Tab-separated table of C-alpha atoms and ligand atoms in Angstrom:
chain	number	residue	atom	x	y	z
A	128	UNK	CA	0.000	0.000	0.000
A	129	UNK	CA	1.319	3.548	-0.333
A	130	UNK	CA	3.080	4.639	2.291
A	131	UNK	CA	1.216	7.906	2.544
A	132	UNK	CA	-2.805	6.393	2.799
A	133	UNK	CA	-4.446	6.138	5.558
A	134	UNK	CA	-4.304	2.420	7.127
A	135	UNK	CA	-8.244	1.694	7.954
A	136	UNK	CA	-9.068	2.791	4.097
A	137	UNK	CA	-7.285	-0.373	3.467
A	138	UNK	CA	-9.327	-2.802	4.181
A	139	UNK	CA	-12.406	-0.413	3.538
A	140	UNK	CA	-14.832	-1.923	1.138
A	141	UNK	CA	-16.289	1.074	-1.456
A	142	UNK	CA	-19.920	0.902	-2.260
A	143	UNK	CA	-20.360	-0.628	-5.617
A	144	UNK	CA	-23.157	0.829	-7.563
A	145	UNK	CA	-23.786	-1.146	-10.273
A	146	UNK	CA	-21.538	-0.531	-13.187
A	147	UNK	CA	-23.061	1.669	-15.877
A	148	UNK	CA	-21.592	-0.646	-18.173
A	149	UNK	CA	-23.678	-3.797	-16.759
A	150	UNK	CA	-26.647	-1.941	-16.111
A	151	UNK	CA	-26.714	0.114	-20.036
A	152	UNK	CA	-29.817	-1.312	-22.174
A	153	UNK	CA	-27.642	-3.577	-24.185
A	154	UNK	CA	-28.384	-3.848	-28.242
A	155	UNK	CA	-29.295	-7.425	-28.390
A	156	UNK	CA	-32.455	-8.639	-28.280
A	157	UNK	CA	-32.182	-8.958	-24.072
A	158	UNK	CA	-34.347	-6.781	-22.131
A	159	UNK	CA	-33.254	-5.506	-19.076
A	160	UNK	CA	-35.621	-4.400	-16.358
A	161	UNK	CA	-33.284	-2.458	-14.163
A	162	UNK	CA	-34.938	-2.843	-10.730
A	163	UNK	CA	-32.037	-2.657	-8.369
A	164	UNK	CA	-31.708	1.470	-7.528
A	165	UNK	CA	-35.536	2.227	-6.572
A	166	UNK	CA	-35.448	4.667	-9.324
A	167	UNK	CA	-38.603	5.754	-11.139
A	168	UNK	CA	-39.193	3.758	-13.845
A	169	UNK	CA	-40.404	6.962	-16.300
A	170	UNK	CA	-37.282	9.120	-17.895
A	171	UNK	CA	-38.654	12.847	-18.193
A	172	UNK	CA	-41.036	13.613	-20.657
A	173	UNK	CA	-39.401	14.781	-24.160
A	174	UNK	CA	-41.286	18.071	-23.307
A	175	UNK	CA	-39.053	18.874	-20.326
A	176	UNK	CA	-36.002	17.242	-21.679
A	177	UNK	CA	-36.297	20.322	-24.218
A	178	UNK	CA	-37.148	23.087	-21.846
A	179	UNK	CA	-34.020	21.843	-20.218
A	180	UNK	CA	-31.769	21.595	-23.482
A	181	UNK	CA	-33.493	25.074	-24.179
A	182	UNK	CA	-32.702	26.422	-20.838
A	183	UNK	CA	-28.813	25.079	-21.300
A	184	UNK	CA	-28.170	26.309	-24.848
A	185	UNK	CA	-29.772	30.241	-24.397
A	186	UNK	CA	-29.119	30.556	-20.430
A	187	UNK	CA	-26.373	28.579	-18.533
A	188	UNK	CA	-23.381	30.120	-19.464
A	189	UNK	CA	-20.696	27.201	-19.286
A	190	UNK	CA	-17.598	29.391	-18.625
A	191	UNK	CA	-19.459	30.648	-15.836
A	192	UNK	CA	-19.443	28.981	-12.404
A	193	UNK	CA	-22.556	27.906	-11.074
A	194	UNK	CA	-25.316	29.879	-8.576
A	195	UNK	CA	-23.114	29.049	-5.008
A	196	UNK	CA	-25.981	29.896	-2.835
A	197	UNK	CA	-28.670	27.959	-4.723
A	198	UNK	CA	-31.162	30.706	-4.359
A	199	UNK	CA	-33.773	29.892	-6.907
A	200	UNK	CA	-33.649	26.344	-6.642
A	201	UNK	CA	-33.661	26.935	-2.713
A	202	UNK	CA	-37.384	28.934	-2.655
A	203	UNK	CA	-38.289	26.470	-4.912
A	204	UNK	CA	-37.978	23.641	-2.542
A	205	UNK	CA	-39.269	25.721	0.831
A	206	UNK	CA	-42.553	26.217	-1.581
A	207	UNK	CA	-42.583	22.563	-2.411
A	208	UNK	CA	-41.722	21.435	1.147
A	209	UNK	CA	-44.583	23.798	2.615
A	210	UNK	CA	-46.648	22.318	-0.044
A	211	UNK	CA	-46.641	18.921	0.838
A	212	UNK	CA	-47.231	19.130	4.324
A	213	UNK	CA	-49.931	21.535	3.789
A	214	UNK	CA	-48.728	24.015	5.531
A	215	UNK	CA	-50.523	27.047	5.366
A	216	UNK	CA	-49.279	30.153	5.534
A	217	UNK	CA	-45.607	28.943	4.721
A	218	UNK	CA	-43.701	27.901	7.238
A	219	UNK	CA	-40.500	26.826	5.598
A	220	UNK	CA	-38.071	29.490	3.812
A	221	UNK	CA	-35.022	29.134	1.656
A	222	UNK	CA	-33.141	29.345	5.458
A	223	UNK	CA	-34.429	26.334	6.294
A	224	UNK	CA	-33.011	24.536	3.009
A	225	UNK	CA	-29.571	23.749	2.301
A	226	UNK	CA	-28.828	21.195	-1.002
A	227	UNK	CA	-26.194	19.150	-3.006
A	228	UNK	CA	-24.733	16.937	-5.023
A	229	UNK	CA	-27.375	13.727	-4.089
A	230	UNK	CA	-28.356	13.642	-0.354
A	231	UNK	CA	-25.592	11.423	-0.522
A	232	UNK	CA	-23.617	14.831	-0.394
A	233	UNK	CA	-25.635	15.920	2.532
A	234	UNK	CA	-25.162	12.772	4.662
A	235	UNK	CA	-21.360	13.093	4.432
A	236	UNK	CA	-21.792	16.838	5.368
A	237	UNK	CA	-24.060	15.929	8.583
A	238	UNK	CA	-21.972	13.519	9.834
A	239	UNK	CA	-18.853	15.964	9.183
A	240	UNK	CA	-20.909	18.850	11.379
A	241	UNK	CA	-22.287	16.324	14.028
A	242	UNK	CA	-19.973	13.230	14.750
A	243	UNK	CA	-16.396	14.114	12.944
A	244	UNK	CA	-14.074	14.157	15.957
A	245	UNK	CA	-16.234	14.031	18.362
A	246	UNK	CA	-18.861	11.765	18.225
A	247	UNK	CA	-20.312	7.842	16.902
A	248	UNK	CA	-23.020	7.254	14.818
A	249	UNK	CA	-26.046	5.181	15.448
A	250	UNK	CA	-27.814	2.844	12.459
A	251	UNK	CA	-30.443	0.233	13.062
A	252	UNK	CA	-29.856	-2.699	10.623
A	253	UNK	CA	-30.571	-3.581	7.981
A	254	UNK	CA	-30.833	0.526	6.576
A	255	UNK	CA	-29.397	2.868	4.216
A	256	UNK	CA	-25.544	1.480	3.621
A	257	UNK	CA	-23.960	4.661	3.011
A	258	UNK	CA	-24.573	6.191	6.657
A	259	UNK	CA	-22.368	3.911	7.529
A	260	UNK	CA	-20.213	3.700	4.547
A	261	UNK	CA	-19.682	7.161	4.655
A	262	UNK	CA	-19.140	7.649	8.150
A	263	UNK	CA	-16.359	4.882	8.000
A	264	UNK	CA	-14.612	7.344	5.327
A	265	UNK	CA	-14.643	9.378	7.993
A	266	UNK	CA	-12.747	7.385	10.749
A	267	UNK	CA	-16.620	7.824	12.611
A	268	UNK	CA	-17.240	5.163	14.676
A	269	UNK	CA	-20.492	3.490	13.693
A	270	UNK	CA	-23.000	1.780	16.101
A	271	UNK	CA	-25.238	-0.421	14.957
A	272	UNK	CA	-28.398	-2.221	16.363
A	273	UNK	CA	-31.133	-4.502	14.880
A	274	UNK	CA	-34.632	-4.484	13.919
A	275	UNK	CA	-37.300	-6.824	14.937
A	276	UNK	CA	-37.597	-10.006	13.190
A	277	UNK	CA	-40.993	-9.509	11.572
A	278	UNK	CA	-41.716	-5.800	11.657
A	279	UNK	CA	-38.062	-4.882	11.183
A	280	UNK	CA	-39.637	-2.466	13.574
A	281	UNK	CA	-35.826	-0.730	15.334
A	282	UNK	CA	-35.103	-2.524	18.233
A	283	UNK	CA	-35.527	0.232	20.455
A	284	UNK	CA	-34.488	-1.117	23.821
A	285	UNK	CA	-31.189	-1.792	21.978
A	286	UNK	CA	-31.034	1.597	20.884
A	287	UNK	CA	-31.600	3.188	24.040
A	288	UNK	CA	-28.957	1.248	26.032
A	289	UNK	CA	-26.274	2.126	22.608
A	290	UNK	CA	-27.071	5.952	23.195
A	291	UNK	CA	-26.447	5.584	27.162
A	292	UNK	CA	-24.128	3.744	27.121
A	293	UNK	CA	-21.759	4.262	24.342
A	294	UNK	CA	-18.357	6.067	25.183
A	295	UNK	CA	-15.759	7.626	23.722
A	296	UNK	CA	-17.330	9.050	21.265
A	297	UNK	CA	-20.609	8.960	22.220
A	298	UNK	CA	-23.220	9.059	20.158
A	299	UNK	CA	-23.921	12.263	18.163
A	300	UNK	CA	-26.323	11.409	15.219
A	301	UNK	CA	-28.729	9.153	14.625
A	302	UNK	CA	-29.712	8.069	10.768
A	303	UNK	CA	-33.532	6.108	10.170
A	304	UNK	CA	-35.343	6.217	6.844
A	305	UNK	CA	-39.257	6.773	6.533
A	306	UNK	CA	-40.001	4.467	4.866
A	307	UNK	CA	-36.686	2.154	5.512
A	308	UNK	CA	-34.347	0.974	2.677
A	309	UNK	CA	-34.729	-1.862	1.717
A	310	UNK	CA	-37.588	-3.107	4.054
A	311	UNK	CA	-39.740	-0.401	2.989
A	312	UNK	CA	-41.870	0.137	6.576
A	313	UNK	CA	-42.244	3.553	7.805
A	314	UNK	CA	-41.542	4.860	10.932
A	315	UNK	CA	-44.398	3.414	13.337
A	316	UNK	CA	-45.665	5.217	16.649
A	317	UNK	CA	-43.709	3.799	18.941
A	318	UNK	CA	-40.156	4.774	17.108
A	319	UNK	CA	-41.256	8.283	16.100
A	320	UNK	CA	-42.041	8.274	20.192
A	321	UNK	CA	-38.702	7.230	20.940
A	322	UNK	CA	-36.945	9.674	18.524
A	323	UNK	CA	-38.905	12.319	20.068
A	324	UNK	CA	-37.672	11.609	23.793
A	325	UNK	CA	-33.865	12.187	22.479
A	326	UNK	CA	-32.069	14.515	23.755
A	327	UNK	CA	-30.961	18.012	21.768
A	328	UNK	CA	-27.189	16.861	21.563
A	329	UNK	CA	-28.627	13.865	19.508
A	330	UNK	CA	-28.426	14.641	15.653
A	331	UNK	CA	-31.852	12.863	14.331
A	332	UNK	CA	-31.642	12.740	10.792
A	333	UNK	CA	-35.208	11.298	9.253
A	334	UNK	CA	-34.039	10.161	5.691
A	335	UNK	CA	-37.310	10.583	3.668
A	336	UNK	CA	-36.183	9.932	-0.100
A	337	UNK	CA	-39.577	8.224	-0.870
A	338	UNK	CA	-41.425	10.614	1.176
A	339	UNK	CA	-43.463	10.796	-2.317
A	340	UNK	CA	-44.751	7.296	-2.125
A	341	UNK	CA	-45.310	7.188	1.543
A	342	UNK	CA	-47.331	10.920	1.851
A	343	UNK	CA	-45.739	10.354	4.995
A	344	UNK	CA	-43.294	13.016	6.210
A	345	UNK	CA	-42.430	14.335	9.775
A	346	UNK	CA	-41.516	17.324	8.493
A	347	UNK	CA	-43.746	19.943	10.816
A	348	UNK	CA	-42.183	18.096	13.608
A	349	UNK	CA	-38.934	19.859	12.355
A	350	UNK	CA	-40.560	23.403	14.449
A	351	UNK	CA	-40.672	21.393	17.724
A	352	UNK	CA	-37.234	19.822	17.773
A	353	UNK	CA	-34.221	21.523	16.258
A	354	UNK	CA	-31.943	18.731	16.718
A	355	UNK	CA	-34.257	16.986	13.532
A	356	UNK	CA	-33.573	17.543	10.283
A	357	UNK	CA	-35.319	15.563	6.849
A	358	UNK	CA	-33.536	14.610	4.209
A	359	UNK	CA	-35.185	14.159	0.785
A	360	UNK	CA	-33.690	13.493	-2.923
A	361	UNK	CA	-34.655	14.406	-6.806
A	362	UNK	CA	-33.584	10.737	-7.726
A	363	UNK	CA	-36.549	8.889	-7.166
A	364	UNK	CA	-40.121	10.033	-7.734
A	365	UNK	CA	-39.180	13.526	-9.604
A	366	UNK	CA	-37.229	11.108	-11.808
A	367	UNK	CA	-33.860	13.136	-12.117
A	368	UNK	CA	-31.119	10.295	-10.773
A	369	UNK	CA	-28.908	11.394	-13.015
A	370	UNK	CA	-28.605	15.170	-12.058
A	371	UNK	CA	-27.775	14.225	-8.531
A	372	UNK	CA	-29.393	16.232	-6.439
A	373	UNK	CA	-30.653	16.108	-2.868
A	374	UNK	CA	-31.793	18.503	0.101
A	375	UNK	CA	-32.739	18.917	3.207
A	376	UNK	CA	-34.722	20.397	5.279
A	377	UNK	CA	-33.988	21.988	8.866
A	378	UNK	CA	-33.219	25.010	11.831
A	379	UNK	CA	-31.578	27.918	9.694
A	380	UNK	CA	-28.644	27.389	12.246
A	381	UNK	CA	-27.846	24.151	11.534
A	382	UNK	CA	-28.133	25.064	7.722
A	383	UNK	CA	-25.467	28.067	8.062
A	384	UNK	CA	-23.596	25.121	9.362
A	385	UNK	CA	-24.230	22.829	6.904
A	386	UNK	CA	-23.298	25.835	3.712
A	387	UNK	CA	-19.911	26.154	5.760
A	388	UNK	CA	-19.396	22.288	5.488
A	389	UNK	CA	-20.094	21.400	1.826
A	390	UNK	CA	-18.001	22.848	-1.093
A	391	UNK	CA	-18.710	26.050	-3.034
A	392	UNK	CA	-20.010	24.983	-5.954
A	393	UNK	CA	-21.784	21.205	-5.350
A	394	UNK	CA	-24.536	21.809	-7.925
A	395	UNK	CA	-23.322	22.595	-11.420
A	396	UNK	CA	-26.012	24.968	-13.263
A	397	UNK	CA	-27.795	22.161	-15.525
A	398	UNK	CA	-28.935	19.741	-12.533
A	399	UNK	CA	-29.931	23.047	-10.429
A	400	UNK	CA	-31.903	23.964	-14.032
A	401	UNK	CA	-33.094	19.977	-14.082
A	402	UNK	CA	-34.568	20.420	-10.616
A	403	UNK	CA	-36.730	23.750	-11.103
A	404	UNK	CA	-38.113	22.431	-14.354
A	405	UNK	CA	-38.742	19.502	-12.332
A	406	UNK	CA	-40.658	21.346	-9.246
A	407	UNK	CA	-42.303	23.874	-11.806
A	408	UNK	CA	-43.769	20.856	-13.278
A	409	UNK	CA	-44.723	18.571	-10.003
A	410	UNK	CA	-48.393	17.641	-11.044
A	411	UNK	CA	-46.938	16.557	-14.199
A	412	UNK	CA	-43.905	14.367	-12.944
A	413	UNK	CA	-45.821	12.735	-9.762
A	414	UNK	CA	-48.802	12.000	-11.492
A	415	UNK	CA	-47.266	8.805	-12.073
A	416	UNK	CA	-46.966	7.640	-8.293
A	417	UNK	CA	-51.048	6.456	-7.962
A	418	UNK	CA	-50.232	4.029	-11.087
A	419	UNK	CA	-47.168	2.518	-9.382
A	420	UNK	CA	-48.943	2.413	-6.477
A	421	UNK	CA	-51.515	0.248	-7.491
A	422	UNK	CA	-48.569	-2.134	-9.408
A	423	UNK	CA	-46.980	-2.591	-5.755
A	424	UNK	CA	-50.275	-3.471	-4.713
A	425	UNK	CA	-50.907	-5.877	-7.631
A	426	UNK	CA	-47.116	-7.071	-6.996
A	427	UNK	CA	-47.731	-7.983	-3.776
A	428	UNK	CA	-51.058	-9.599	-3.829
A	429	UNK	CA	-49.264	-12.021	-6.292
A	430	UNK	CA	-46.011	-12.607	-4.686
A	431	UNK	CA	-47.957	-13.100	-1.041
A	432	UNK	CA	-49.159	-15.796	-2.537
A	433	UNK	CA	-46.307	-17.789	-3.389
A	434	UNK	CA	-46.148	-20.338	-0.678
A	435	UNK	CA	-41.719	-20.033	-0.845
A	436	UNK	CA	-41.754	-16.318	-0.265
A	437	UNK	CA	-41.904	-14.032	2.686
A	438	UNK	CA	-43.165	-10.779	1.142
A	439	UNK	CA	-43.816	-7.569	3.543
A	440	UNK	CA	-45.973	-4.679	3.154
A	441	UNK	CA	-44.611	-1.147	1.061
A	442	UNK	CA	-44.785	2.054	1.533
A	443	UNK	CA	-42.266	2.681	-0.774
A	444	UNK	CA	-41.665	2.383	-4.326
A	445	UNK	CA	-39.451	-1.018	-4.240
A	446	UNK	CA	-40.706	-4.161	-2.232
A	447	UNK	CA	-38.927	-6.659	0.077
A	448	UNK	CA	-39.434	-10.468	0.278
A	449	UNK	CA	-37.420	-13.072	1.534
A	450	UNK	CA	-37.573	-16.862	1.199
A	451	UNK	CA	-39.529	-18.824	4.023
A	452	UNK	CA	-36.856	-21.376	4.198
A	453	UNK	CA	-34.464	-20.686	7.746
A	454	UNK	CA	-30.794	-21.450	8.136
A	455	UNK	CA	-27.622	-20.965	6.381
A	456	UNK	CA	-28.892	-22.571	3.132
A	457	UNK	CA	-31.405	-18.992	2.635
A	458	UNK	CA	-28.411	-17.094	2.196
A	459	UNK	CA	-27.218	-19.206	-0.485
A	460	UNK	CA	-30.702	-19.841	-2.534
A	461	UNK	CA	-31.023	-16.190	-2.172
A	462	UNK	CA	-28.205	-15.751	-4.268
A	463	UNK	CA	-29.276	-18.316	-6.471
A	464	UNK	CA	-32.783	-16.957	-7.246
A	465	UNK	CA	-31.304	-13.739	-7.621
A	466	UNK	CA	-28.705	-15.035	-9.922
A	467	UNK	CA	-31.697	-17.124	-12.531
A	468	UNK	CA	-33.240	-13.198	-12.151
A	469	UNK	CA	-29.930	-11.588	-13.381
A	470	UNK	CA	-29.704	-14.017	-16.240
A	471	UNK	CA	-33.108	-13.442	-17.159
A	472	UNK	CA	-32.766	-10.043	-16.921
A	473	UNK	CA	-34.225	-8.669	-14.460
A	474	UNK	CA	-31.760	-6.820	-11.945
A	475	UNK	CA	-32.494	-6.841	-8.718
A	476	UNK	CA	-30.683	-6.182	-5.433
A	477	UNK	CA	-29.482	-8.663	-3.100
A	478	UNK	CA	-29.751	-7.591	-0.021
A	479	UNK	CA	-29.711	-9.095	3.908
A	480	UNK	CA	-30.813	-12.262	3.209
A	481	UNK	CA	-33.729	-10.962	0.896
A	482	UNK	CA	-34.294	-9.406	-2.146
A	483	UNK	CA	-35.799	-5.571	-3.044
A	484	UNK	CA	-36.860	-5.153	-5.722
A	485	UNK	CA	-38.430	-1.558	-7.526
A	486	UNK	CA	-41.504	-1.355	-8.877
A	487	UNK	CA	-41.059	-1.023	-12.879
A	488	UNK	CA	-43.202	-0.276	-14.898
A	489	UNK	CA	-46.528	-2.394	-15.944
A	490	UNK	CA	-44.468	-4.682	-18.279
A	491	UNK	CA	-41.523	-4.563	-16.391
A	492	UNK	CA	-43.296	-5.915	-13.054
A	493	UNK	CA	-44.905	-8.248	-15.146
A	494	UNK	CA	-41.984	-9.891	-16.336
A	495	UNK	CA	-40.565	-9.802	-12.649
A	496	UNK	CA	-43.298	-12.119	-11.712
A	497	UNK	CA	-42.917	-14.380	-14.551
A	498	UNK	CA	-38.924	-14.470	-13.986
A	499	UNK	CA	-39.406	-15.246	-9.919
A	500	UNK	CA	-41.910	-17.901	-10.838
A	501	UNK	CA	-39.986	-19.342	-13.268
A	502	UNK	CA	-36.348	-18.809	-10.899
A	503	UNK	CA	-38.394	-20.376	-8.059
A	504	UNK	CA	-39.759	-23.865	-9.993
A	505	UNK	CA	-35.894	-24.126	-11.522
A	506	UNK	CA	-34.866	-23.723	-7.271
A	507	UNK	CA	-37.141	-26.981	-6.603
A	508	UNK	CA	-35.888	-29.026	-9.550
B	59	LIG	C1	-32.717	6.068	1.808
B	59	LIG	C2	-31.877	6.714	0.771
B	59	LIG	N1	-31.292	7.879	1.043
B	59	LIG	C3	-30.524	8.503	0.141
B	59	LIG	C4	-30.306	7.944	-1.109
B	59	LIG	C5	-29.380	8.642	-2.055
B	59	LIG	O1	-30.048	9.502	-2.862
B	59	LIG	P1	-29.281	10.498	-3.830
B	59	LIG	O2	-29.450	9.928	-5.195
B	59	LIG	O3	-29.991	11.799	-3.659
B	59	LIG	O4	-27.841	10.579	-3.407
B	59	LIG	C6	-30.904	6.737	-1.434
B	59	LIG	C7	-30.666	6.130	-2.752
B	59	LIG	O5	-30.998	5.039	-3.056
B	59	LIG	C8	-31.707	6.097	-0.475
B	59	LIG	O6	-32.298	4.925	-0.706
């Protein structure tokens, strides 16, 4: 190794997104149904795709470096924000909103202005990977606790004894995602409860990238506890993964914080462009959600049926299921099924003993069914 690298980034495992190269539509007659990245399945309509070509050949000038402070794009998001919590006059301003390059971006910023130095991070398993990921980058200790068996409901009394009793550093910042990656339940009573009796020097960071599927967002909460903040994301229901951009919201104190953190220009000019065509035209780009809705449903009606599979409830755009079977050999036929998916082209992701996989579109989830079916008879044979 050179000499010069830090030694724990040597045996530090990176987080492999799937190689553009795997995932690209290839031109042979194989369909791929890329249902690994609980992406929308819609690209943006032609219509915007050429208000945003429009806006990038007669606006952006590309010798020009970026808007730093985000302004537009910032009131744009405390309208939308107010907006979907129905909240009436506004609560939320552009003080309240800081963005970046993916929330990705924003979680390495929080955990650089809560934990860096000073404090541990807590996860409940199986989550997010890149809180940890990221805070591992960092040299940020991470704790982590489970989630019950069935409900992957946190496992709260766990939780409680990490934050009392965890030392040097103790721990600064919490991460949970409503609804949870990949077991797609949403934060119930009793959790929301417990992150509400945390004390202020607790960081509680309430992921909600799918916040658009659920209609579930604690985000009015935010005005009784600044020691919250939510996190949301472009890349999923306002279709725009590959602009890369994320925001949050939170207590304009913690957001001057947060500006100080990230770097000066995070957003180049044509995703900050992508995402105001994409809020100016909301009704248009979420008018998909009720239709993929109703294919989750249909999705999981089916699959509940299959006697092999475990399948649990959604309130996100991407389901979980596992297989019935217990012991070491699940592990191993997971692979397998996911595997016969792969080669039939359907990508999925593989992930703590299960699989998740996003809702595609009508023909897309159609030929997931017939590819699991098929995947599970070959498993028996
Ligand atoms: C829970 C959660 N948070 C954040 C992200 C990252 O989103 P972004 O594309 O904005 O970096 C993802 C992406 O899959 C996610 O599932």
């Amino acid at each position: 190794m050179l000499p010069f690298i830090r030694s724990d980034l040597a045996e530090f495992t990176a987080y492999k997104p799937h190689p553009s190269s795997d995932r690209a539509q290839p031109v042979s007659q194989t369909q791929l149904d890329r249902l690994d990245t609980n992406e929308s399945p819609y690209d943006l309509p032609v219509r915007l795709k050429e208000k945003l070509a429009w806006t990038y050949q007669q606006i952006i000038e590309t010798n020009r470096y970026p808007d730093g402070n985000h302004g537009e794009l910032k009131s744009a998001i405390a309208e939308y924000v107010n907006e979907s919590a129905a909240l009436s006059p506004s609560v939320f301003t552009s003080a309240n909103i800081s963005v970046a390059n993916g929330s990705d971006e924003l979680i390495r910023s929080l955990l650089i202005a809560s934990c860096l130095g000073e404090g541990s991070v807590l996860v409940a398993n199986p989550t997010f990977s890149m809180y940890a990921i990221l805070a591992k980058t960092l040299g940020i200790p991470t704790v982590e606790v489970n989630r019950q068996q069935n409900s992957f409901e946190i496992n709260l009394q766990a939780a409680q004894t990490a934050i009392e009793q965890t030392q040097n550093p103790p721990i600064r910042a919490i991460f949970v995602v409503h609804p949870n990656s990949p077991t797609a339940n949403a934060l119930t009573p009793a959790e929301l409860a417990w992150l509400r009796s945390l004390p202020d020097r607790i960081l509680v960071v309430i992921d909600e990238a799918y916040f658009e599927f659920s209609q579930t967002t604690v985000v009015t909460e935010l005005l009784e506890h600044p020691n919250w903040i939510v996190l949301r994301t472009f890349s999923k229901a306002f279709r725009l993964a590959a602009m890369r951009v994320g925001y949050c919201v939170a207590h304009p104190e913690f957001i001057t914080i947060l500006e100080k953190v990230r770097l000066p220009y995070n957003l180049s000019s044509f995703s900050m462009a992508a995402a105001l065509i994409a809020l100016q035209n909301r009704q248009l780009l979420l008018s998909s959600i009720p239709q993929i809705l109703e294919e989750r449903a249909k999705l999981l009606e089916i699959l509940s049926q299959q006697p092999q599979l475990q399948v649990w409830d959604s309130a996100a755009n991407f389901i979980y299921l596992r297989l019935k079977q217990d012991g070491w050999q699940q592990q191993d036929t997971i692979k397998k099924l996911n595997q016969q998916l792969q080669a039939r082209g359907t990508l999925v992701r593989e992930i703590s003993g299960g699989l998740r996989i996003t809702i595609g579109t009508p023909q897309e989830n159609l030929r997931t069914l017939n590819n699991l079916q098929l995947a599970l008879a070959n498993l028996n044979s």
